Amino acid sequence: MKRLFYVLAFVLVSSSCLADIYKYTDSNGVTTYTNIKPEGHSKAELVISGPKTAEPPPVAREKKPSAKAPSPANFPKVDNQTQNQRDQKRRELLMSELEQEKQALEHAKQLYEEAQNTPEVYKGANGKTFRNVAKYDEKLHVIEAEIQAHERNIELLNKELNL
């Protein structure tokens, strides 16, 4: 049973890699096997013939340079002064947002310092006080993530403003 499996596997694998194989002997008596039909050797003999139903490989298409299409005649145009005003307004909005992010970052840093100095505690059934380390760590991680988000926003706003 195993032998039959190996024979079938070999047949399936080998059938997908069939090609024409030629054998010829040169003037020095050296025998050569190749998959390319030798030119000038009239005594080249076809040893193995590959499948004849294979299609030729697809022809590579040439890349055409992409020409920029002209704007339609009814496309709205904006003069330089109007565009400069829009750019200035956008810059002012980004600067305002940057200031808000800096303030939010400072606030988050203050919260983090306060959270570090105030541990989470709970009272047990007997009235004894215990520290809740997991809740304390979770609180700090949330504030750290907020700080990182504000820092990232500031970085991106500075990049947008080319600062």
CSV table of N, CA and C in Angstrom, one decimal:
chain,number,residue,atom,x,y,z
A,1,MET,N,0.8,-1.2,0.0
A,1,MET,CA,0.0,0.0,0.0
A,1,MET,C,0.9,1.3,0.0
A,2,LYS,N,1.9,1.2,0.8
A,2,LYS,CA,2.8,2.4,0.9
A,2,LYS,C,3.5,2.6,-0.5
A,3,ARG,N,3.9,1.5,-1.1
A,3,ARG,CA,4.5,1.6,-2.4
A,3,ARG,C,3.6,2.3,-3.4
A,4,LEU,N,2.4,1.9,-3.4
A,4,LEU,CA,1.4,2.5,-4.4
A,4,LEU,C,1.3,4.0,-4.1
A,5,PHE,N,1.3,4.4,-2.8
A,5,PHE,CA,1.2,5.8,-2.5
A,5,PHE,C,2.4,6.5,-3.0
A,6,TYR,N,3.6,6.0,-2.8
A,6,TYR,CA,4.8,6.7,-3.3
A,6,TYR,C,4.9,6.7,-4.9
A,7,VAL,N,4.4,5.7,-5.5
A,7,VAL,CA,4.4,5.7,-7.0
A,7,VAL,C,3.4,6.8,-7.5
A,8,LEU,N,2.2,6.9,-6.9
A,8,LEU,CA,1.2,7.9,-7.3
A,8,LEU,C,1.8,9.3,-7.0
A,9,ALA,N,2.4,9.5,-5.8
A,9,ALA,CA,3.0,10.8,-5.5
A,9,ALA,C,4.1,11.2,-6.5
A,10,PHE,N,4.9,10.2,-6.9
A,10,PHE,CA,6.0,10.5,-7.8
A,10,PHE,C,5.4,10.9,-9.2
A,11,VAL,N,4.4,10.2,-9.6
A,11,VAL,CA,3.8,10.4,-10.9
A,11,VAL,C,3.1,11.8,-10.9
A,12,LEU,N,2.4,12.2,-9.8
A,12,LEU,CA,1.8,13.5,-9.8
A,12,LEU,C,2.8,14.6,-9.8
A,13,VAL,N,3.9,14.4,-9.0
A,13,VAL,CA,4.9,15.5,-8.9
A,13,VAL,C,5.7,15.6,-10.2
A,14,SER,N,6.0,14.4,-10.8
A,14,SER,CA,6.9,14.5,-12.0
A,14,SER,C,6.1,14.9,-13.2
A,15,SER,N,4.8,14.7,-13.2
A,15,SER,CA,4.0,15.1,-14.4
A,15,SER,C,3.9,16.6,-14.5
A,16,SER,N,4.1,17.4,-13.4
A,16,SER,CA,4.0,18.8,-13.5
A,16,SER,C,5.3,19.5,-13.9
A,17,CYS,N,6.4,18.7,-14.0
A,17,CYS,CA,7.7,19.3,-14.3
A,17,CYS,C,8.3,18.6,-15.6
A,18,LEU,N,7.4,18.2,-16.5
A,18,LEU,CA,7.9,17.6,-17.7
A,18,LEU,C,8.4,18.6,-18.6
A,19,ALA,N,9.5,18.4,-19.3
A,19,ALA,CA,10.0,19.3,-20.3
A,19,ALA,C,10.7,18.5,-21.4
A,20,ASP,N,11.0,19.1,-22.5
A,20,ASP,CA,11.8,18.4,-23.6
A,20,ASP,C,13.2,18.3,-23.1
A,21,ILE,N,13.8,17.1,-23.2
A,21,ILE,CA,15.2,16.9,-22.8
A,21,ILE,C,15.9,16.3,-24.0
A,22,TYR,N,17.0,17.0,-24.4
A,22,TYR,CA,17.8,16.6,-25.5
A,22,TYR,C,19.1,16.0,-25.1
A,23,LYS,N,19.7,15.1,-25.9
A,23,LYS,CA,21.0,14.4,-25.6
A,23,LYS,C,21.8,14.5,-26.9
A,24,TYR,N,23.0,15.0,-26.7
A,24,TYR,CA,23.9,15.0,-27.8
A,24,TYR,C,25.4,14.8,-27.4
A,25,THR,N,26.2,14.4,-28.3
A,25,THR,CA,27.6,14.2,-28.0
A,25,THR,C,28.4,15.2,-28.9
A,26,ASP,N,29.3,15.9,-28.2
A,26,ASP,CA,30.1,16.9,-29.0
A,26,ASP,C,31.3,16.2,-29.6
A,27,SER,N,32.1,17.0,-30.3
A,27,SER,CA,33.3,16.5,-31.1
A,27,SER,C,34.3,15.9,-30.2
A,28,ASN,N,34.4,16.2,-28.9
A,28,ASN,CA,35.3,15.6,-27.9
A,28,ASN,C,34.8,14.3,-27.3
A,29,GLY,N,33.6,14.0,-27.6
A,29,GLY,CA,33.0,12.7,-27.1
A,29,GLY,C,32.3,12.9,-25.8
A,30,VAL,N,32.0,14.2,-25.4
A,30,VAL,CA,31.3,14.5,-24.1
A,30,VAL,C,29.8,14.4,-24.4
A,31,THR,N,29.1,13.6,-23.6
A,31,THR,CA,27.6,13.6,-23.8
A,31,THR,C,27.0,14.6,-22.9
A,32,THR,N,26.1,15.4,-23.4
A,32,THR,CA,25.4,16.5,-22.7
A,32,THR,C,23.9,16.3,-22.8
A,33,TYR,N,23.3,16.5,-21.7
A,33,TYR,CA,21.8,16.5,-21.6
A,33,TYR,C,21.4,18.0,-21.3
A,34,THR,N,20.3,18.4,-22.0
A,34,THR,CA,19.9,19.8,-21.9
A,34,THR,C,18.4,19.9,-22.2
A,35,ASN,N,17.8,21.0,-21.7
A,35,ASN,CA,16.4,21.2,-22.0
A,35,ASN,C,16.2,22.2,-23.1
A,36,ILE,N,17.4,22.7,-23.7
A,36,ILE,CA,17.4,23.6,-24.8
A,36,ILE,C,17.9,22.9,-26.0
A,37,LYS,N,17.1,23.0,-27.1
A,37,LYS,CA,17.5,22.3,-28.3
A,37,LYS,C,18.8,22.8,-28.8
A,38,PRO,N,19.8,22.0,-28.9
A,38,PRO,CA,21.1,22.5,-29.4
A,38,PRO,C,21.1,22.8,-30.9
A,39,GLU,N,21.6,24.0,-31.2
A,39,GLU,CA,21.7,24.4,-32.6
A,39,GLU,C,23.0,23.9,-33.2
A,40,GLY,N,23.0,23.4,-34.4
A,40,GLY,CA,24.2,23.0,-35.1
A,40,GLY,C,24.6,21.6,-34.8
A,41,HIS,N,23.8,20.9,-33.9
A,41,HIS,CA,24.1,19.5,-33.6
A,41,HIS,C,23.0,18.7,-34.3
A,42,SER,N,23.2,18.1,-35.4
A,42,SER,CA,22.2,17.4,-36.1
A,42,SER,C,21.9,16.1,-35.5
A,43,LYS,N,22.8,15.6,-34.7
A,43,LYS,CA,22.6,14.3,-34.0
A,43,LYS,C,22.0,14.4,-32.6
A,44,ALA,N,21.5,15.6,-32.3
A,44,ALA,CA,20.8,15.8,-31.0
A,44,ALA,C,19.5,15.0,-31.0
A,45,GLU,N,19.3,14.1,-30.0
A,45,GLU,CA,18.2,13.3,-30.0
A,45,GLU,C,17.3,13.7,-28.8
A,46,LEU,N,16.0,13.6,-29.1
A,46,LEU,CA,15.0,14.0,-28.1
A,46,LEU,C,14.8,12.8,-27.2
A,47,VAL,N,15.2,12.9,-25.9
A,47,VAL,CA,15.1,11.8,-24.9
A,47,VAL,C,13.8,11.8,-24.2
A,48,ILE,N,13.3,12.9,-23.7
A,48,ILE,CA,12.0,13.0,-23.1
A,48,ILE,C,11.3,14.1,-23.7
A,49,SER,N,10.0,13.9,-24.0
A,49,SER,CA,9.2,14.9,-24.6
A,49,SER,C,8.2,15.4,-23.5
A,50,GLY,N,8.2,16.7,-23.4
A,50,GLY,CA,7.3,17.4,-22.4
A,50,GLY,C,5.9,17.5,-23.0
A,51,PRO,N,5.0,18.0,-22.2
A,51,PRO,CA,3.6,18.2,-22.7
A,51,PRO,C,3.5,19.2,-23.8
A,52,LYS,N,2.7,18.9,-24.8
A,52,LYS,CA,2.5,19.8,-25.9
A,52,LYS,C,1.4,20.8,-25.8
A,53,THR,N,0.6,20.7,-24.7
A,53,THR,CA,-0.5,21.5,-24.5
A,53,THR,C,-0.2,22.8,-23.7
A,54,ALA,N,1.1,23.0,-23.4
A,54,ALA,CA,1.5,24.1,-22.6
A,54,ALA,C,1.3,25.4,-23.4
A,55,GLU,N,0.8,26.4,-22.8
A,55,GLU,CA,0.6,27.7,-23.4
A,55,GLU,C,1.9,28.5,-23.3
A,56,PRO,N,2.2,29.4,-24.2
A,56,PRO,CA,3.4,30.2,-24.0
A,56,PRO,C,3.2,31.2,-22.9
A,57,PRO,N,4.3,31.6,-22.3
A,57,PRO,CA,4.2,32.5,-21.1
A,57,PRO,C,3.6,33.8,-21.6
A,58,PRO,N,2.8,34.5,-20.7
A,58,PRO,CA,2.2,35.7,-21.1
A,58,PRO,C,3.2,36.8,-21.5
A,59,VAL,N,2.9,37.6,-22.4
A,59,VAL,CA,3.8,38.6,-22.9
A,59,VAL,C,3.7,39.8,-21.9
A,60,ALA,N,4.9,40.3,-21.4
A,60,ALA,CA,4.9,41.4,-20.5
A,60,ALA,C,4.4,42.6,-21.2
A,61,ARG,N,3.5,43.3,-20.5
A,61,ARG,CA,3.0,44.6,-21.1
A,61,ARG,C,3.9,45.7,-20.8
A,62,GLU,N,4.1,46.6,-21.7
A,62,GLU,CA,4.9,47.8,-21.5
A,62,GLU,C,4.1,48.7,-20.6
A,63,LYS,N,4.9,49.4,-19.7
A,63,LYS,CA,4.2,50.4,-18.9
A,63,LYS,C,4.1,51.7,-19.6
A,64,LYS,N,3.0,52.2,-19.7
A,64,LYS,CA,2.8,53.5,-20.3
A,64,LYS,C,2.9,54.6,-19.3
A,65,PRO,N,3.6,55.6,-19.7
A,65,PRO,CA,3.7,56.7,-18.7
A,65,PRO,C,2.4,57.3,-18.4
A,66,SER,N,2.0,57.5,-17.2
A,66,SER,CA,0.7,58.0,-16.8
A,66,SER,C,0.7,59.5,-17.0
A,67,ALA,N,0.0,59.9,-18.0
A,67,ALA,CA,-0.1,61.4,-18.3
A,67,ALA,C,-1.2,62.0,-17.3
A,68,LYS,N,-0.9,63.1,-16.8
A,68,LYS,CA,-1.9,63.8,-15.9
A,68,LYS,C,-3.0,64.4,-16.8
A,69,ALA,N,-4.2,64.0,-16.4
A,69,ALA,CA,-5.4,64.4,-17.2
A,69,ALA,C,-5.6,65.9,-16.9
A,70,PRO,N,-5.9,66.6,-17.9
A,70,PRO,CA,-6.2,68.1,-17.6
A,70,PRO,C,-7.5,68.2,-16.8
A,71,SER,N,-7.6,69.3,-16.1
A,71,SER,CA,-8.8,69.6,-15.3
A,71,SER,C,-10.0,69.9,-16.2
A,72,PRO,N,-11.2,69.5,-15.9
A,72,PRO,CA,-12.3,69.9,-16.7
A,72,PRO,C,-12.5,71.4,-16.7
A,73,ALA,N,-13.1,71.9,-17.7
A,73,ALA,CA,-13.3,73.3,-17.9
A,73,ALA,C,-14.1,73.9,-16.7
A,74,ASN,N,-15.1,73.2,-16.2
A,74,ASN,CA,-15.9,73.7,-15.1
A,74,ASN,C,-15.4,73.4,-13.7
A,75,PHE,N,-14.1,73.0,-13.6
A,75,PHE,CA,-13.5,72.7,-12.4
A,75,PHE,C,-13.2,74.0,-11.6
A,76,PRO,N,-13.6,74.1,-10.4
A,76,PRO,CA,-13.4,75.4,-9.7
A,76,PRO,C,-11.9,75.7,-9.5
A,77,LYS,N,-11.6,76.9,-9.7
A,77,LYS,CA,-10.2,77.4,-9.6
A,77,LYS,C,-10.2,78.4,-8.4
A,78,VAL,N,-9.1,78.4,-7.7
A,78,VAL,CA,-8.9,79.2,-6.5
A,78,VAL,C,-7.7,80.1,-6.8
A,79,ASP,N,-7.8,81.4,-6.6
A,79,ASP,CA,-6.6,82.3,-6.8
A,79,ASP,C,-5.7,82.1,-5.6
A,80,ASN,N,-4.5,82.6,-5.8
A,80,ASN,CA,-3.4,82.4,-4.8
A,80,ASN,C,-3.8,83.1,-3.4
A,81,GLN,N,-4.4,84.3,-3.5
A,81,GLN,CA,-4.7,85.0,-2.2
A,81,GLN,C,-5.7,84.2,-1.4
A,82,THR,N,-6.7,83.7,-2.1
A,82,THR,CA,-7.7,82.9,-1.3
A,82,THR,C,-7.1,81.6,-0.8
A,83,GLN,N,-6.2,81.0,-1.5
A,83,GLN,CA,-5.5,79.8,-1.1
A,83,GLN,C,-4.6,80.1,0.1
A,84,ASN,N,-3.9,81.2,0.1
A,84,ASN,CA,-3.1,81.6,1.2
A,84,ASN,C,-3.9,81.9,2.4
A,85,GLN,N,-5.1,82.5,2.3
A,85,GLN,CA,-5.9,82.7,3.4
A,85,GLN,C,-6.4,81.4,4.0
A,86,ARG,N,-6.7,80.4,3.2
A,86,ARG,CA,-7.1,79.1,3.7
A,86,ARG,C,-6.0,78.4,4.4
A,87,ASP,N,-4.8,78.5,3.8
A,87,ASP,CA,-3.6,77.9,4.5
A,87,ASP,C,-3.4,78.6,5.8
A,88,GLN,N,-3.5,79.9,5.9
A,88,GLN,CA,-3.2,80.6,7.2
A,88,GLN,C,-4.3,80.2,8.2
A,89,LYS,N,-5.5,80.1,7.8
A,89,LYS,CA,-6.6,79.6,8.7
A,89,LYS,C,-6.3,78.2,9.2
A,90,ARG,N,-5.9,77.4,8.4
A,90,ARG,CA,-5.6,76.0,8.7
A,90,ARG,C,-4.4,75.9,9.7
A,91,ARG,N,-3.4,76.8,9.5
A,91,ARG,CA,-2.3,76.8,10.3
A,91,ARG,C,-2.7,77.3,11.7
A,92,GLU,N,-3.6,78.3,11.8
A,92,GLU,CA,-4.0,78.8,13.1
A,92,GLU,C,-4.8,77.7,13.8
A,93,LEU,N,-5.6,77.0,13.1
A,93,LEU,CA,-6.3,75.9,13.8
A,93,LEU,C,-5.4,74.8,14.3
A,94,LEU,N,-4.4,74.5,13.5
A,94,LEU,CA,-3.4,73.5,14.0
A,94,LEU,C,-2.6,74.0,15.2
A,95,MET,N,-2.3,75.3,15.2
A,95,MET,CA,-1.5,75.8,16.3
A,95,MET,C,-2.4,75.8,17.6
A,96,SER,N,-3.7,76.1,17.4
A,96,SER,CA,-4.6,76.1,18.6
A,96,SER,C,-4.7,74.6,19.1
A,97,GLU,N,-4.8,73.7,18.2
A,97,GLU,CA,-4.9,72.3,18.6
A,97,GLU,C,-3.6,71.8,19.3
A,98,LEU,N,-2.5,72.3,18.8
A,98,LEU,CA,-1.2,72.0,19.4
A,98,LEU,C,-1.1,72.5,20.8
A,99,GLU,N,-1.6,73.7,21.1
A,99,GLU,CA,-1.6,74.3,22.4
A,99,GLU,C,-2.5,73.5,23.3
A,100,GLN,N,-3.7,73.1,22.8
A,100,GLN,CA,-4.6,72.3,23.6
A,100,GLN,C,-4.0,70.9,24.0
A,101,GLU,N,-3.3,70.3,23.1
A,101,GLU,CA,-2.6,69.0,23.3
A,101,GLU,C,-1.5,69.2,24.4
A,102,LYS,N,-0.7,70.3,24.3
A,102,LYS,CA,0.3,70.5,25.3
A,102,LYS,C,-0.3,70.7,26.7
A,103,GLN,N,-1.4,71.4,26.8
A,103,GLN,CA,-2.0,71.6,28.1
A,103,GLN,C,-2.6,70.2,28.6
A,104,ALA,N,-3.1,69.4,27.7
A,104,ALA,CA,-3.7,68.1,28.1
A,104,ALA,C,-2.5,67.2,28.5
A,105,LEU,N,-1.4,67.3,27.9
A,105,LEU,CA,-0.2,66.5,28.3
A,105,LEU,C,0.3,66.9,29.7
A,106,GLU,N,0.4,68.2,29.9
A,106,GLU,CA,0.8,68.7,31.3
A,106,GLU,C,-0.2,68.2,32.3
A,107,HIS,N,-1.5,68.3,32.0
A,107,HIS,CA,-2.5,67.8,33.0
A,107,HIS,C,-2.4,66.3,33.2
A,108,ALA,N,-2.1,65.5,32.2
A,108,ALA,CA,-2.0,64.1,32.3
A,108,ALA,C,-0.7,63.7,33.1
A,109,LYS,N,0.3,64.5,33.0
A,109,LYS,CA,1.5,64.3,33.8
A,109,LYS,C,1.3,64.6,35.2
A,110,GLN,N,0.5,65.6,35.5
A,110,GLN,CA,0.2,65.9,36.9
A,110,GLN,C,-0.6,64.8,37.5
A,111,LEU,N,-1.6,64.3,36.8
A,111,LEU,CA,-2.4,63.2,37.2
A,111,LEU,C,-1.6,62.0,37.5
A,112,TYR,N,-0.6,61.7,36.7
A,112,TYR,CA,0.3,60.6,36.9
A,112,TYR,C,1.1,60.7,38.2
A,113,GLU,N,1.6,61.9,38.4
A,113,GLU,CA,2.4,62.2,39.7
A,113,GLU,C,1.5,62.0,40.9
A,114,GLU,N,0.3,62.5,40.8
A,114,GLU,CA,-0.7,62.3,41.9
A,114,GLU,C,-1.0,60.9,42.1
A,115,ALA,N,-1.2,60.1,41.0
A,115,ALA,CA,-1.6,58.7,41.1
A,115,ALA,C,-0.4,57.9,41.7
A,116,GLN,N,0.8,58.3,41.4
A,116,GLN,CA,2.0,57.6,42.0
A,116,GLN,C,2.0,57.8,43.5
A,117,ASN,N,1.6,58.9,44.0
A,117,ASN,CA,1.8,59.2,45.4
A,117,ASN,C,0.6,58.8,46.2
A,118,THR,N,-0.5,58.3,45.5
A,118,THR,CA,-1.7,57.9,46.3
A,118,THR,C,-2.0,56.4,45.9
A,119,PRO,N,-1.5,55.5,46.7
A,119,PRO,CA,-1.8,54.1,46.4
A,119,PRO,C,-3.2,53.7,46.6
A,120,GLU,N,-3.7,52.7,45.9
A,120,GLU,CA,-5.0,52.2,46.0
A,120,GLU,C,-5.1,51.2,47.2
A,121,VAL,N,-6.1,51.5,48.1
A,121,VAL,CA,-6.2,50.6,49.3
A,121,VAL,C,-7.7,50.2,49.4
A,122,TYR,N,-7.8,49.1,50.2
A,122,TYR,CA,-9.2,48.7,50.5
A,122,TYR,C,-9.1,48.1,51.9
A,123,LYS,N,-10.3,48.1,52.6
A,123,LYS,CA,-10.4,47.6,53.9
A,123,LYS,C,-10.9,46.2,53.9
A,124,GLY,N,-10.3,45.4,54.7
A,124,GLY,CA,-10.7,44.0,54.8
A,124,GLY,C,-11.9,43.9,55.7
A,125,ALA,N,-12.4,42.7,55.9
A,125,ALA,CA,-13.6,42.4,56.7
A,125,ALA,C,-13.3,42.7,58.2
A,126,ASN,N,-12.0,42.5,58.6
A,126,ASN,CA,-11.7,42.8,60.0
A,126,ASN,C,-11.3,44.3,60.2
A,127,GLY,N,-11.5,45.1,59.2
A,127,GLY,CA,-11.1,46.5,59.3
A,127,GLY,C,-9.7,46.9,59.0
A,128,LYS,N,-8.9,45.9,58.7
A,128,LYS,CA,-7.5,46.1,58.3
A,128,LYS,C,-7.4,46.7,56.9
A,129,THR,N,-6.5,47.6,56.7
A,129,THR,CA,-6.3,48.2,55.4
A,129,THR,C,-5.2,47.4,54.6
A,130,PHE,N,-5.6,47.2,53.3
A,130,PHE,CA,-4.6,46.5,52.4
A,130,PHE,C,-4.4,47.3,51.1
A,131,ARG,N,-3.2,47.1,50.5
A,131,ARG,CA,-3.0,47.8,49.3
A,131,ARG,C,-3.5,47.0,48.1
A,132,ASN,N,-4.1,47.6,47.1
A,132,ASN,CA,-4.6,47.0,45.9
A,132,ASN,C,-3.6,47.3,44.8
A,133,VAL,N,-2.6,46.5,44.7
A,133,VAL,CA,-1.5,46.7,43.8
A,133,VAL,C,-2.0,46.6,42.3
A,134,ALA,N,-2.8,45.7,42.0
A,134,ALA,CA,-3.3,45.5,40.7
A,134,ALA,C,-4.1,46.7,40.2
A,135,LYS,N,-5.0,47.2,41.1
A,135,LYS,CA,-5.7,48.4,40.7
A,135,LYS,C,-4.8,49.6,40.5
A,136,TYR,N,-3.8,49.7,41.4
A,136,TYR,CA,-2.9,50.8,41.3
A,136,TYR,C,-2.1,50.8,40.0
A,137,ASP,N,-1.6,49.6,39.6
A,137,ASP,CA,-0.9,49.4,38.4
A,137,ASP,C,-1.8,49.7,37.2
A,138,GLU,N,-3.0,49.3,37.2
A,138,GLU,CA,-3.9,49.5,36.1
A,138,GLU,C,-4.2,51.0,35.9
A,139,LYS,N,-4.4,51.7,37.1
A,139,LYS,CA,-4.6,53.2,37.0
A,139,LYS,C,-3.4,53.9,36.4
A,140,LEU,N,-2.2,53.5,36.8
A,140,LEU,CA,-1.0,54.1,36.2
A,140,LEU,C,-0.8,53.8,34.7
A,141,HIS,N,-1.2,52.6,34.3
A,141,HIS,CA,-1.0,52.2,32.9
A,141,HIS,C,-2.0,53.0,32.0
A,142,VAL,N,-3.2,53.3,32.5
A,142,VAL,CA,-4.2,54.1,31.8
A,142,VAL,C,-3.7,55.5,31.6
A,143,ILE,N,-3.1,56.0,32.7
A,143,ILE,CA,-2.6,57.4,32.6
A,143,ILE,C,-1.4,57.5,31.7
A,144,GLU,N,-0.5,56.4,31.7
A,144,GLU,CA,0.7,56.4,30.8
A,144,GLU,C,0.2,56.3,29.4
A,145,ALA,N,-0.8,55.5,29.1
A,145,ALA,CA,-1.3,55.5,27.7
A,145,ALA,C,-1.8,56.8,27.2
A,146,GLU,N,-2.5,57.5,28.1
A,146,GLU,CA,-3.0,58.9,27.8
A,146,GLU,C,-1.8,59.8,27.5
A,147,ILE,N,-0.8,59.7,28.3
A,147,ILE,CA,0.4,60.6,28.1
A,147,ILE,C,1.0,60.3,26.8
A,148,GLN,N,1.2,59.0,26.5
A,148,GLN,CA,1.8,58.6,25.2
A,148,GLN,C,0.9,59.1,24.0
A,149,ALA,N,-0.4,59.1,24.1
A,149,ALA,CA,-1.3,59.5,23.1
A,149,ALA,C,-1.1,61.0,22.8
A,150,HIS,N,-1.0,61.8,23.9
A,150,HIS,CA,-0.8,63.2,23.8
A,150,HIS,C,0.5,63.5,23.2
A,151,GLU,N,1.6,62.8,23.6
A,151,GLU,CA,2.9,63.0,23.0
A,151,GLU,C,2.9,62.7,21.5
A,152,ARG,N,2.2,61.7,21.2
A,152,ARG,CA,2.2,61.3,19.7
A,152,ARG,C,1.4,62.4,18.9
A,153,ASN,N,0.3,62.9,19.5
A,153,ASN,CA,-0.4,63.9,18.8
A,153,ASN,C,0.4,65.2,18.7
A,154,ILE,N,1.1,65.5,19.7
A,154,ILE,CA,2.0,66.7,19.6
A,154,ILE,C,3.1,66.5,18.5
A,155,GLU,N,3.6,65.3,18.5
A,155,GLU,CA,4.6,65.0,17.5
A,155,GLU,C,4.1,65.2,16.0
A,156,LEU,N,2.9,64.6,15.8
A,156,LEU,CA,2.2,64.7,14.5
A,156,LEU,C,1.8,66.1,14.2
A,157,LEU,N,1.4,66.9,15.1
A,157,LEU,CA,1.0,68.3,14.8
A,157,LEU,C,2.3,69.1,14.5
A,158,ASN,N,3.3,68.8,15.2
A,158,ASN,CA,4.6,69.5,14.9
A,158,ASN,C,5.1,69.2,13.5
A,159,LYS,N,4.9,67.9,13.1
A,159,LYS,CA,5.3,67.5,11.8
A,159,LYS,C,4.4,68.1,10.7
A,160,GLU,N,3.1,68.2,11.0
A,160,GLU,CA,2.2,68.9,10.1
A,160,GLU,C,2.5,70.4,9.9
A,161,LEU,N,2.9,71.0,11.0
A,161,LEU,CA,3.2,72.4,11.0
A,161,LEU,C,4.7,72.7,10.5
A,162,ASN,N,5.5,71.6,10.3
A,162,ASN,CA,6.9,71.7,9.9
A,162,ASN,C,7.7,72.5,11.0
A,163,LEU,N,7.4,72.1,12.3
A,163,LEU,CA,8.2,72.7,13.4
A,163,LEU,C,9.3,71.9,13.8
